[in-house]
Amino acid sequence: MYDAVKLIHLVAAIVWIGGMTFMLIALRPAAFAMLEAQPRARLMGQVWQRFFLLVLISIVALFTTGTNLYTTAFRAVKAATGAGGVPLGWNLMLGIGIVMILIFGHIYFAGFRKFKRAVAAAEWSLAAKAAEQIHLMTVINFVLGWLAIAAVRLIR
Ligand code: HEM
């Protein structure tokens, strides 16, 4: 059971981190190289609409499976030794994961909403500003995601 839960956790992480990798390293630079501001904003709006839905699903999966893995292991250690305790890297993953979720909440419920309103009103400079905020927060989450994975693998 533990392994199946961990597999779902991994799949959700791959979807989120892989999507950010593709967006930041391939899609965004290509859109800047090929498109003017207006079609670029429309394209990114359509991309985000789809990708952010996947991220929301991934977050629900990551959080429920992650806390399940954490508490299952915590209880097993407690039953075996009388004292609870998990590796520091796991606590770092929990902390960084929560920060990533809060940042994504900001991307989705603040930045993306602002962006969609600006595009609907054809306010292109406002749309570009909101897109830049979404980009910066995505870069932060990208870095945090890799740090969380490094922490859980490397810090005992
Ligand atoms: C939100 C709260 C989170 C909690 C409570 C959590 C908890 C955990 C735990 C306990 C493990 C270790 C399982 C084990 O080694 O048996 C783990 C592994 C892992 N987590 Fe998380 N996690 C969270 C968020 C995230 C996020 C946001 C990502 C990346 C986007 C992520 C990616 C991974 C990966 C790739 C592994 C597998 C590492 C390995 O193969 O050993 N987790 N997580």
mmCIF file of C-alpha atoms and ligand atoms in Angstrom:
data_model
loop_
_atom_site.group_PDB
_atom_site.id
_atom_site.type_symbol
_atom_site.label_atom_id
_atom_site.label_comp_id
_atom_site.label_asym_id
_atom_site.label_seq_id
_atom_site.Cartn_x
_atom_site.Cartn_y
_atom_site.Cartn_z
ATOM 1 C CA MET A 1 0.000 0.000 0.000
ATOM 2 C CA TYR A 2 2.804 2.394 0.971
ATOM 3 C CA ASP A 3 4.453 1.851 -2.427
ATOM 4 C CA ALA A 4 1.201 2.519 -4.315
ATOM 5 C CA VAL A 5 0.660 5.776 -2.396
ATOM 6 C CA LYS A 6 4.265 6.771 -3.093
ATOM 7 C CA LEU A 7 3.774 6.057 -6.798
ATOM 8 C CA ILE A 8 0.782 8.435 -6.929
ATOM 9 C CA HIS A 9 2.883 11.025 -5.066
ATOM 10 C CA LEU A 10 5.662 10.640 -7.656
ATOM 11 C CA VAL A 11 3.281 10.862 -10.622
ATOM 12 C CA ALA A 12 1.755 14.090 -9.260
ATOM 13 C CA ALA A 13 5.231 15.567 -8.678
ATOM 14 C CA ILE A 14 6.344 14.642 -12.213
ATOM 15 C CA VAL A 15 3.240 16.268 -13.723
ATOM 16 C CA TRP A 16 3.753 19.521 -11.786
ATOM 17 C CA ILE A 17 7.569 19.792 -12.030
ATOM 18 C CA GLY A 18 7.646 18.457 -15.602
ATOM 19 C CA GLY A 19 4.983 20.944 -16.683
ATOM 20 C CA MET A 20 6.910 23.836 -15.142
ATOM 21 C CA THR A 21 10.125 22.628 -16.820
ATOM 22 C CA PHE A 22 8.485 22.529 -20.237
ATOM 23 C CA MET A 23 6.780 25.891 -19.744
ATOM 24 C CA LEU A 24 9.837 27.763 -18.476
ATOM 25 C CA ILE A 25 12.514 26.215 -20.668
ATOM 26 C CA ALA A 26 10.707 25.493 -23.952
ATOM 27 C CA LEU A 27 7.263 27.078 -24.343
ATOM 28 C CA ARG A 28 7.816 30.559 -22.910
ATOM 29 C CA PRO A 29 11.096 31.339 -24.746
ATOM 30 C CA ALA A 30 9.574 30.000 -27.998
ATOM 31 C CA ALA A 31 6.440 32.154 -27.534
ATOM 32 C CA PHE A 32 8.634 35.227 -26.955
ATOM 33 C CA ALA A 33 10.730 34.426 -30.035
ATOM 34 C CA MET A 34 7.787 33.824 -32.385
ATOM 35 C CA LEU A 35 4.816 35.915 -31.255
ATOM 36 C CA GLU A 36 3.860 39.537 -30.680
ATOM 37 C CA ALA A 37 2.560 40.530 -27.240
ATOM 38 C CA GLN A 38 -1.133 40.069 -28.057
ATOM 39 C CA PRO A 39 -1.152 36.560 -29.576
ATOM 40 C CA ARG A 40 1.438 35.540 -27.004
ATOM 41 C CA ALA A 41 -0.872 36.575 -24.156
ATOM 42 C CA ARG A 42 -3.768 34.694 -25.752
ATOM 43 C CA LEU A 43 -1.636 31.574 -26.189
ATOM 44 C CA MET A 44 -0.309 31.658 -22.620
ATOM 45 C CA GLY A 45 -3.855 32.196 -21.301
ATOM 46 C CA GLN A 46 -5.023 29.029 -23.065
ATOM 47 C CA VAL A 47 -1.934 27.101 -21.906
ATOM 48 C CA TRP A 48 -2.340 28.217 -18.282
ATOM 49 C CA GLN A 49 -6.065 27.442 -18.276
ATOM 50 C CA ARG A 50 -5.255 23.815 -19.036
ATOM 51 C CA PHE A 51 -2.008 23.409 -17.111
ATOM 52 C CA PHE A 52 -3.236 25.080 -13.900
ATOM 53 C CA LEU A 53 -6.171 22.659 -13.732
ATOM 54 C CA LEU A 54 -3.679 19.784 -13.841
ATOM 55 C CA VAL A 55 -1.605 21.485 -11.137
ATOM 56 C CA LEU A 56 -4.688 21.797 -8.900
ATOM 57 C CA ILE A 57 -5.315 18.060 -9.269
ATOM 58 C CA SER A 58 -1.594 17.331 -8.664
ATOM 59 C CA ILE A 59 -1.626 19.445 -5.506
ATOM 60 C CA VAL A 60 -4.583 17.549 -4.048
ATOM 61 C CA ALA A 61 -2.811 14.264 -4.881
ATOM 62 C CA LEU A 62 0.590 15.441 -3.537
ATOM 63 C CA PHE A 63 -0.789 16.739 -0.288
ATOM 64 C CA THR A 64 -3.044 13.777 0.521
ATOM 65 C CA THR A 65 -0.457 11.141 -0.455
ATOM 66 C CA GLY A 66 2.453 13.092 1.112
ATOM 67 C CA THR A 67 0.758 13.471 4.501
ATOM 68 C CA ASN A 68 -0.314 9.813 4.314
ATOM 69 C CA LEU A 69 3.294 8.650 3.668
ATOM 70 C CA TYR A 70 4.540 10.911 6.444
ATOM 71 C CA THR A 71 2.061 9.788 9.110
ATOM 72 C CA THR A 72 2.288 6.089 8.137
ATOM 73 C CA ALA A 73 6.074 6.121 8.574
ATOM 74 C CA PHE A 74 5.861 8.258 11.726
ATOM 75 C CA ARG A 75 3.449 5.762 13.339
ATOM 76 C CA ALA A 76 5.570 2.763 12.284
ATOM 77 C CA VAL A 77 8.690 4.299 13.876
ATOM 78 C CA LYS A 78 6.723 5.092 17.022
ATOM 79 C CA ALA A 79 5.367 1.537 17.251
ATOM 80 C CA ALA A 80 8.868 0.107 16.798
ATOM 81 C CA THR A 81 10.902 2.427 19.020
ATOM 82 C CA GLY A 82 8.396 4.117 21.317
ATOM 83 C CA ALA A 83 9.354 7.536 19.969
ATOM 84 C CA GLY A 84 8.163 9.159 16.751
ATOM 85 C CA GLY A 85 10.448 10.785 14.237
ATOM 86 C CA VAL A 86 11.074 11.065 10.511
ATOM 87 C CA PRO A 87 14.167 12.269 8.611
ATOM 88 C CA LEU A 88 14.752 16.035 8.553
ATOM 89 C CA GLY A 89 14.452 15.903 4.746
ATOM 90 C CA TRP A 90 10.828 14.771 5.104
ATOM 91 C CA ASN A 91 10.019 17.733 7.338
ATOM 92 C CA LEU A 92 11.693 20.001 4.782
ATOM 93 C CA MET A 93 9.540 18.466 2.041
ATOM 94 C CA LEU A 94 6.403 19.056 4.092
ATOM 95 C CA GLY A 95 7.385 22.696 4.772
ATOM 96 C CA ILE A 96 8.527 23.478 1.224
ATOM 97 C CA GLY A 97 5.481 21.664 -0.191
ATOM 98 C CA ILE A 98 3.126 23.857 1.825
ATOM 99 C CA VAL A 99 4.953 27.012 0.686
ATOM 100 C CA MET A 100 4.684 25.824 -2.950
ATOM 101 C CA ILE A 101 0.960 25.248 -2.545
ATOM 102 C CA LEU A 102 0.473 28.743 -1.077
ATOM 103 C CA ILE A 103 2.477 30.281 -3.939
ATOM 104 C CA PHE A 104 0.397 28.379 -6.472
ATOM 105 C CA GLY A 105 -2.765 29.639 -4.737
ATOM 106 C CA HIS A 106 -1.431 33.143 -5.339
ATOM 107 C CA ILE A 107 -0.657 32.358 -8.986
ATOM 108 C CA TYR A 108 -4.106 30.910 -9.617
ATOM 109 C CA PHE A 109 -6.426 33.044 -7.522
ATOM 110 C CA ALA A 110 -4.603 36.390 -7.842
ATOM 111 C CA GLY A 111 -2.219 36.482 -10.841
ATOM 112 C CA PHE A 112 -4.192 34.373 -13.289
ATOM 113 C CA ARG A 113 -7.491 36.058 -12.433
ATOM 114 C CA LYS A 114 -5.884 39.472 -12.988
ATOM 115 C CA PHE A 115 -4.403 38.221 -16.257
ATOM 116 C CA LYS A 116 -7.740 36.892 -17.571
ATOM 117 C CA ARG A 117 -9.551 40.119 -16.653
ATOM 118 C CA ALA A 118 -6.881 42.181 -18.432
ATOM 119 C CA VAL A 119 -7.027 40.019 -21.582
ATOM 120 C CA ALA A 120 -10.850 40.177 -21.646
ATOM 121 C CA ALA A 121 -10.657 43.980 -21.421
ATOM 122 C CA ALA A 122 -7.851 44.112 -24.046
ATOM 123 C CA GLU A 123 -5.610 45.838 -21.476
ATOM 124 C CA TRP A 124 -2.409 44.409 -22.906
ATOM 125 C CA SER A 125 0.100 46.159 -20.675
ATOM 126 C CA LEU A 126 -1.797 44.990 -17.549
ATOM 127 C CA ALA A 127 -1.944 41.476 -19.007
ATOM 128 C CA ALA A 128 1.829 41.535 -19.588
ATOM 129 C CA LYS A 129 2.397 42.673 -15.995
ATOM 130 C CA ALA A 130 0.202 39.894 -14.584
ATOM 131 C CA ALA A 131 1.930 37.364 -16.879
ATOM 132 C CA GLU A 132 5.308 38.495 -15.545
ATOM 133 C CA GLN A 133 4.094 37.950 -11.952
ATOM 134 C CA ILE A 134 2.851 34.467 -12.866
ATOM 135 C CA HIS A 135 6.230 33.752 -14.488
ATOM 136 C CA LEU A 136 8.233 34.917 -11.439
ATOM 137 C CA MET A 137 6.122 32.888 -9.002
ATOM 138 C CA THR A 138 6.426 29.846 -11.292
ATOM 139 C CA VAL A 139 10.237 30.216 -11.277
ATOM 140 C CA ILE A 140 10.181 30.295 -7.457
ATOM 141 C CA ASN A 141 8.009 27.153 -7.317
ATOM 142 C CA PHE A 142 10.256 25.429 -9.866
ATOM 143 C CA VAL A 143 13.331 26.020 -7.680
ATOM 144 C CA LEU A 144 11.464 25.070 -4.483
ATOM 145 C CA GLY A 145 10.185 21.855 -6.083
ATOM 146 C CA TRP A 146 13.699 20.672 -6.906
ATOM 147 C CA LEU A 147 14.925 21.689 -3.443
ATOM 148 C CA ALA A 148 12.116 19.649 -1.824
ATOM 149 C CA ILE A 149 13.051 16.600 -3.900
ATOM 150 C CA ALA A 150 16.771 17.036 -3.113
ATOM 151 C CA ALA A 151 15.924 17.385 0.594
ATOM 152 C CA VAL A 152 13.830 14.201 0.746
ATOM 153 C CA ARG A 153 16.524 12.214 -1.134
ATOM 154 C CA LEU A 154 19.674 13.630 0.477
ATOM 155 C CA ILE A 155 18.893 14.761 4.024
ATOM 156 C CA ARG A 156 18.376 11.977 6.552
HETATM 157 C C1 HEM B 1 2.775 18.975 0.447
HETATM 158 C C2 HEM B 1 3.299 18.190 1.312
HETATM 159 C C3 HEM B 1 4.214 17.027 1.024
HETATM 160 C C4 HEM B 1 4.422 16.013 1.894
HETATM 161 C C5 HEM B 1 3.810 15.855 3.287
HETATM 162 C C6 HEM B 1 5.350 15.095 1.273
HETATM 163 C C7 HEM B 1 5.829 13.938 1.860
HETATM 164 C C8 HEM B 1 6.719 13.062 1.290
HETATM 165 C C9 HEM B 1 7.307 11.928 1.964
HETATM 166 C C10 HEM B 1 7.022 11.533 3.396
HETATM 167 C C11 HEM B 1 8.132 11.309 1.082
HETATM 168 C C12 HEM B 1 9.066 10.134 1.363
HETATM 169 C C13 HEM B 1 8.491 8.832 1.044
HETATM 170 C C14 HEM B 1 9.534 7.750 1.186
HETATM 171 O O1 HEM B 1 10.748 7.965 0.926
HETATM 172 O O2 HEM B 1 9.161 6.622 1.538
HETATM 173 C C15 HEM B 1 8.054 12.039 -0.178
HETATM 174 C C16 HEM B 1 8.736 11.691 -1.345
HETATM 175 C C17 HEM B 1 8.725 12.437 -2.490
HETATM 176 N N1 HEM B 1 8.090 13.651 -2.690
HETATM 177 FE FE1 HEM B 1 6.879 14.592 -1.335
HETATM 178 N N2 HEM B 1 5.665 15.558 0.020
HETATM 179 C C18 HEM B 1 5.015 16.745 -0.170
HETATM 180 C C19 HEM B 1 5.106 17.546 -1.283
HETATM 181 C C20 HEM B 1 5.860 17.272 -2.412
HETATM 182 C C21 HEM B 1 6.037 18.161 -3.534
HETATM 183 C C22 HEM B 1 5.405 19.542 -3.642
HETATM 184 C C23 HEM B 1 6.838 17.521 -4.437
HETATM 185 C C24 HEM B 1 7.334 17.985 -5.761
HETATM 186 C C25 HEM B 1 6.690 18.790 -6.540
HETATM 187 C C26 HEM B 1 7.161 16.227 -3.893
HETATM 188 C C27 HEM B 1 7.935 15.277 -4.529
HETATM 189 C C28 HEM B 1 8.355 14.080 -3.969
HETATM 190 C C29 HEM B 1 9.164 13.091 -4.639
HETATM 191 C C30 HEM B 1 9.655 13.156 -6.093
HETATM 192 C C31 HEM B 1 9.403 12.065 -3.717
HETATM 193 C C32 HEM B 1 10.148 10.751 -3.958
HETATM 194 C C33 HEM B 1 11.547 10.784 -3.479
HETATM 195 C C34 HEM B 1 12.085 9.357 -3.466
HETATM 196 O O3 HEM B 1 12.054 8.687 -4.472
HETATM 197 O O4 HEM B 1 12.546 8.938 -2.431
HETATM 198 N N3 HEM B 1 6.557 16.120 -2.656
HETATM 199 N N4 HEM B 1 7.186 13.104 -0.019
#
